[in-house]
């Protein structure tokens, strides 16, 4: 997909440090008590779990900034913002998705991208987490990317979804997979 078909754009140099520590990939699963629907995108519990992790990234970044500024007296890097995050679905992103409801209930400002929002999403003027169809935002990079995968029985589609999401992530990839 990268070398032969050139469907994924190469990384660009940003010139700033990343705001997340820890593993570059966080795996969450759509299974267990409280999960509903056939797909993680339709599950409020999956949305809450993603929200908890995204909040922890912002909290960890804030703690790191406070420690750095008070102990070392250095200039503090900017705090990780909601606009630094993107949720990509390998299906049509809808306002009524359980994932979005779970994110909103956890206090995360979320917007579903429409055709009219392309410039707004690209420039990240609004401090919101954008939710979009993976195919619509090829070439757009964010520090944190959440990949909402399809059922593994659709593996011919799931592999490109993960590849495109991974190629757009510069600091932390979160993969939400259906139950295996």
mmCIF file with all atom_site columns, N, CA, C and O in Angstrom, residues 160-180:
data_model
loop_
_atom_site.group_PDB
_atom_site.id
_atom_site.type_symbol
_atom_site.label_atom_id
_atom_site.label_alt_id
_atom_site.label_comp_id
_atom_site.label_asym_id
_atom_site.label_entity_id
_atom_site.label_seq_id
_atom_site.pdbx_PDB_ins_code
_atom_site.Cartn_x
_atom_site.Cartn_y
_atom_site.Cartn_z
_atom_site.occupancy
_atom_site.B_iso_or_equiv
_atom_site.pdbx_formal_charge
_atom_site.auth_seq_id
_atom_site.auth_comp_id
_atom_site.auth_asym_id
_atom_site.auth_atom_id
_atom_site.pdbx_PDB_model_num
ATOM 1  N N  . UNK A 1 160 ? -6.102  -2.142  5.451  1.00 0.00 ? 160 UNK A N  1
ATOM 2  C CA . UNK A 1 160 ? -5.881  -0.772  4.964  1.00 0.00 ? 160 UNK A CA 1
ATOM 3  C C  . UNK A 1 160 ? -6.332  0.285   5.964  1.00 0.00 ? 160 UNK A C  1
ATOM 4  O O  . UNK A 1 160 ? -5.699  1.328   6.078  1.00 0.00 ? 160 UNK A O  1
ATOM 5  N N  . UNK A 1 161 ? -7.397  0.026   6.732  1.00 0.00 ? 161 UNK A N  1
ATOM 6  C CA . UNK A 1 161 ? -7.865  1.003   7.723  1.00 0.00 ? 161 UNK A CA 1
ATOM 7  C C  . UNK A 1 161 ? -6.782  1.241   8.753  1.00 0.00 ? 161 UNK A C  1
ATOM 8  O O  . UNK A 1 161 ? -6.460  2.375   9.083  1.00 0.00 ? 161 UNK A O  1
ATOM 9  N N  . UNK A 1 162 ? -6.197  0.178   9.270  1.00 0.00 ? 162 UNK A N  1
ATOM 10 C CA . UNK A 1 162 ? -5.134  0.318   10.269 1.00 0.00 ? 162 UNK A CA 1
ATOM 11 C C  . UNK A 1 162 ? -3.921  0.997   9.650  1.00 0.00 ? 162 UNK A C  1
ATOM 12 O O  . UNK A 1 162 ? -3.303  1.859   10.263 1.00 0.00 ? 162 UNK A O  1
ATOM 13 N N  . UNK A 1 163 ? -3.573  0.640   8.431  1.00 0.00 ? 163 UNK A N  1
ATOM 14 C CA . UNK A 1 163 ? -2.421  1.229   7.752  1.00 0.00 ? 163 UNK A CA 1
ATOM 15 C C  . UNK A 1 163 ? -2.603  2.731   7.567  1.00 0.00 ? 163 UNK A C  1
ATOM 16 O O  . UNK A 1 163 ? -1.717  3.519   7.880  1.00 0.00 ? 163 UNK A O  1
ATOM 17 N N  . UNK A 1 164 ? -3.761  3.143   7.072  1.00 0.00 ? 164 UNK A N  1
ATOM 18 C CA . UNK A 1 164 ? -4.003  4.572   6.863  1.00 0.00 ? 164 UNK A CA 1
ATOM 19 C C  . UNK A 1 164 ? -4.003  5.331   8.182  1.00 0.00 ? 164 UNK A C  1
ATOM 20 O O  . UNK A 1 164 ? -3.436  6.415   8.278  1.00 0.00 ? 164 UNK A O  1
ATOM 21 N N  . UNK A 1 165 ? -4.625  4.764   9.210  1.00 0.00 ? 165 UNK A N  1
ATOM 22 C CA . UNK A 1 165 ? -4.655  5.427   10.511 1.00 0.00 ? 165 UNK A CA 1
ATOM 23 C C  . UNK A 1 165 ? -3.257  5.536   11.094 1.00 0.00 ? 165 UNK A C  1
ATOM 24 O O  . UNK A 1 165 ? -2.870  6.573   11.629 1.00 0.00 ? 165 UNK A O  1
ATOM 25 N N  . UNK A 1 166 ? -2.497  4.464   10.994 1.00 0.00 ? 166 UNK A N  1
ATOM 26 C CA . UNK A 1 166 ? -1.141  4.452   11.536 1.00 0.00 ? 166 UNK A CA 1
ATOM 27 C C  . UNK A 1 166 ? -0.262  5.467   10.820 1.00 0.00 ? 166 UNK A C  1
ATOM 28 O O  . UNK A 1 166 ? 0.555   6.143   11.430 1.00 0.00 ? 166 UNK A O  1
ATOM 29 N N  . UNK A 1 167 ? -0.446  5.600   9.523  1.00 0.00 ? 167 UNK A N  1
ATOM 30 C CA . UNK A 1 167 ? 0.397   6.510   8.752  1.00 0.00 ? 167 UNK A CA 1
ATOM 31 C C  . UNK A 1 167 ? 0.085   7.969   9.057  1.00 0.00 ? 167 UNK A C  1
ATOM 32 O O  . UNK A 1 167 ? 0.879   8.842   8.759  1.00 0.00 ? 167 UNK A O  1
ATOM 33 N N  . UNK A 1 168 ? -1.036  8.267   9.677  1.00 0.00 ? 168 UNK A N  1
ATOM 34 C CA . UNK A 1 168 ? -1.427  9.639   9.994  1.00 0.00 ? 168 UNK A CA 1
ATOM 35 C C  . UNK A 1 168 ? -1.097  10.016  11.422 1.00 0.00 ? 168 UNK A C  1
ATOM 36 O O  . UNK A 1 168 ? -1.273  11.151  11.820 1.00 0.00 ? 168 UNK A O  1
ATOM 37 N N  . UNK A 1 169 ? -0.633  9.063   12.208 1.00 0.00 ? 169 UNK A N  1
ATOM 38 C CA . UNK A 1 169 ? -0.375  9.270   13.621 1.00 0.00 ? 169 UNK A CA 1
ATOM 39 C C  . UNK A 1 169 ? 1.089   9.648   13.838 1.00 0.00 ? 169 UNK A C  1
ATOM 40 O O  . UNK A 1 169 ? 1.979   8.983   13.331 1.00 0.00 ? 169 UNK A O  1
ATOM 41 N N  . UNK A 1 170 ? 1.337   10.706  14.619 1.00 0.00 ? 170 UNK A N  1
ATOM 42 C CA . UNK A 1 170 ? 2.722   11.113  14.856 1.00 0.00 ? 170 UNK A CA 1
ATOM 43 C C  . UNK A 1 170 ? 3.204   10.805  16.265 1.00 0.00 ? 170 UNK A C  1
ATOM 44 O O  . UNK A 1 170 ? 4.406   10.825  16.504 1.00 0.00 ? 170 UNK A O  1
ATOM 45 N N  . UNK A 1 171 ? 2.303   10.530  17.228 1.00 0.00 ? 171 UNK A N  1
ATOM 46 C CA . UNK A 1 171 ? 2.743   10.292  18.604 1.00 0.00 ? 171 UNK A CA 1
ATOM 47 C C  . UNK A 1 171 ? 2.113   9.077   19.266 1.00 0.00 ? 171 UNK A C  1
ATOM 48 O O  . UNK A 1 171 ? 2.791   8.320   19.925 1.00 0.00 ? 171 UNK A O  1
ATOM 49 N N  . UNK A 1 172 ? 0.817   8.915   19.148 1.00 0.00 ? 172 UNK A N  1
ATOM 50 C CA . UNK A 1 172 ? 0.111   7.848   19.855 1.00 0.00 ? 172 UNK A CA 1
ATOM 51 C C  . UNK A 1 172 ? -1.022  7.312   18.991 1.00 0.00 ? 172 UNK A C  1
ATOM 52 O O  . UNK A 1 172 ? -1.878  8.059   18.563 1.00 0.00 ? 172 UNK A O  1
ATOM 53 N N  . UNK A 1 173 ? -0.978  6.014   18.715 1.00 0.00 ? 173 UNK A N  1
ATOM 54 C CA . UNK A 1 173 ? -2.040  5.352   17.974 1.00 0.00 ? 173 UNK A CA 1
ATOM 55 C C  . UNK A 1 173 ? -2.877  4.549   18.942 1.00 0.00 ? 173 UNK A C  1
ATOM 56 O O  . UNK A 1 173 ? -2.356  3.815   19.787 1.00 0.00 ? 173 UNK A O  1
ATOM 57 N N  . UNK A 1 174 ? -4.206  4.692   18.827 1.00 0.00 ? 174 UNK A N  1
ATOM 58 C CA . UNK A 1 174 ? -5.142  3.910   19.638 1.00 0.00 ? 174 UNK A CA 1
ATOM 59 C C  . UNK A 1 174 ? -5.961  3.074   18.665 1.00 0.00 ? 174 UNK A C  1
ATOM 60 O O  . UNK A 1 174 ? -6.575  3.618   17.752 1.00 0.00 ? 174 UNK A O  1
ATOM 61 N N  . UNK A 1 175 ? -5.932  1.759   18.835 1.00 0.00 ? 175 UNK A N  1
ATOM 62 C CA . UNK A 1 175 ? -6.691  0.876   17.966 1.00 0.00 ? 175 UNK A CA 1
ATOM 63 C C  . UNK A 1 175 ? -7.816  0.257   18.772 1.00 0.00 ? 175 UNK A C  1
ATOM 64 O O  . UNK A 1 175 ? -7.580  -0.361  19.803 1.00 0.00 ? 175 UNK A O  1
ATOM 65 N N  . UNK A 1 176 ? -9.049  0.449   18.309 1.00 0.00 ? 176 UNK A N  1
ATOM 66 C CA . UNK A 1 176 ? -10.209 -0.134  18.953 1.00 0.00 ? 176 UNK A CA 1
ATOM 67 C C  . UNK A 1 176 ? -10.700 -1.247  18.037 1.00 0.00 ? 176 UNK A C  1
ATOM 68 O O  . UNK A 1 176 ? -11.207 -0.973  16.950 1.00 0.00 ? 176 UNK A O  1
ATOM 69 N N  . UNK A 1 177 ? -10.527 -2.478  18.482 1.00 0.00 ? 177 UNK A N  1
ATOM 70 C CA . UNK A 1 177 ? -10.840 -3.655  17.664 1.00 0.00 ? 177 UNK A CA 1
ATOM 71 C C  . UNK A 1 177 ? -12.092 -4.362  18.149 1.00 0.00 ? 177 UNK A C  1
ATOM 72 O O  . UNK A 1 177 ? -12.356 -4.404  19.347 1.00 0.00 ? 177 UNK A O  1
ATOM 73 N N  . UNK A 1 178 ? -12.817 -4.972  17.200 1.00 0.00 ? 178 UNK A N  1
ATOM 74 C CA . UNK A 1 178 ? -13.935 -5.834  17.610 1.00 0.00 ? 178 UNK A CA 1
ATOM 75 C C  . UNK A 1 178 ? -13.382 -7.015  18.407 1.00 0.00 ? 178 UNK A C  1
ATOM 76 O O  . UNK A 1 178 ? -12.194 -7.306  18.345 1.00 0.00 ? 178 UNK A O  1
ATOM 77 N N  . UNK A 1 179 ? -14.260 -7.701  19.131 1.00 0.00 ? 179 UNK A N  1
ATOM 78 C CA . UNK A 1 179 ? -13.832 -8.881  19.890 1.00 0.00 ? 179 UNK A CA 1
ATOM 79 C C  . UNK A 1 179 ? -13.220 -9.888  18.935 1.00 0.00 ? 179 UNK A C  1
ATOM 80 O O  . UNK A 1 179 ? -13.715 -10.111 17.839 1.00 0.00 ? 179 UNK A O  1
ATOM 81 N N  . UNK A 1 180 ? -12.100 -10.485 19.368 1.00 0.00 ? 180 UNK A N  1
ATOM 82 C CA . UNK A 1 180 ? -11.447 -11.450 18.486 1.00 0.00 ? 180 UNK A CA 1
ATOM 83 C C  . UNK A 1 180 ? -11.939 -12.845 18.706 1.00 0.00 ? 180 UNK A C  1
ATOM 84 O O  . UNK A 1 180 ? -12.609 -13.192 19.604 1.00 0.00 ? 180 UNK A O  1
#
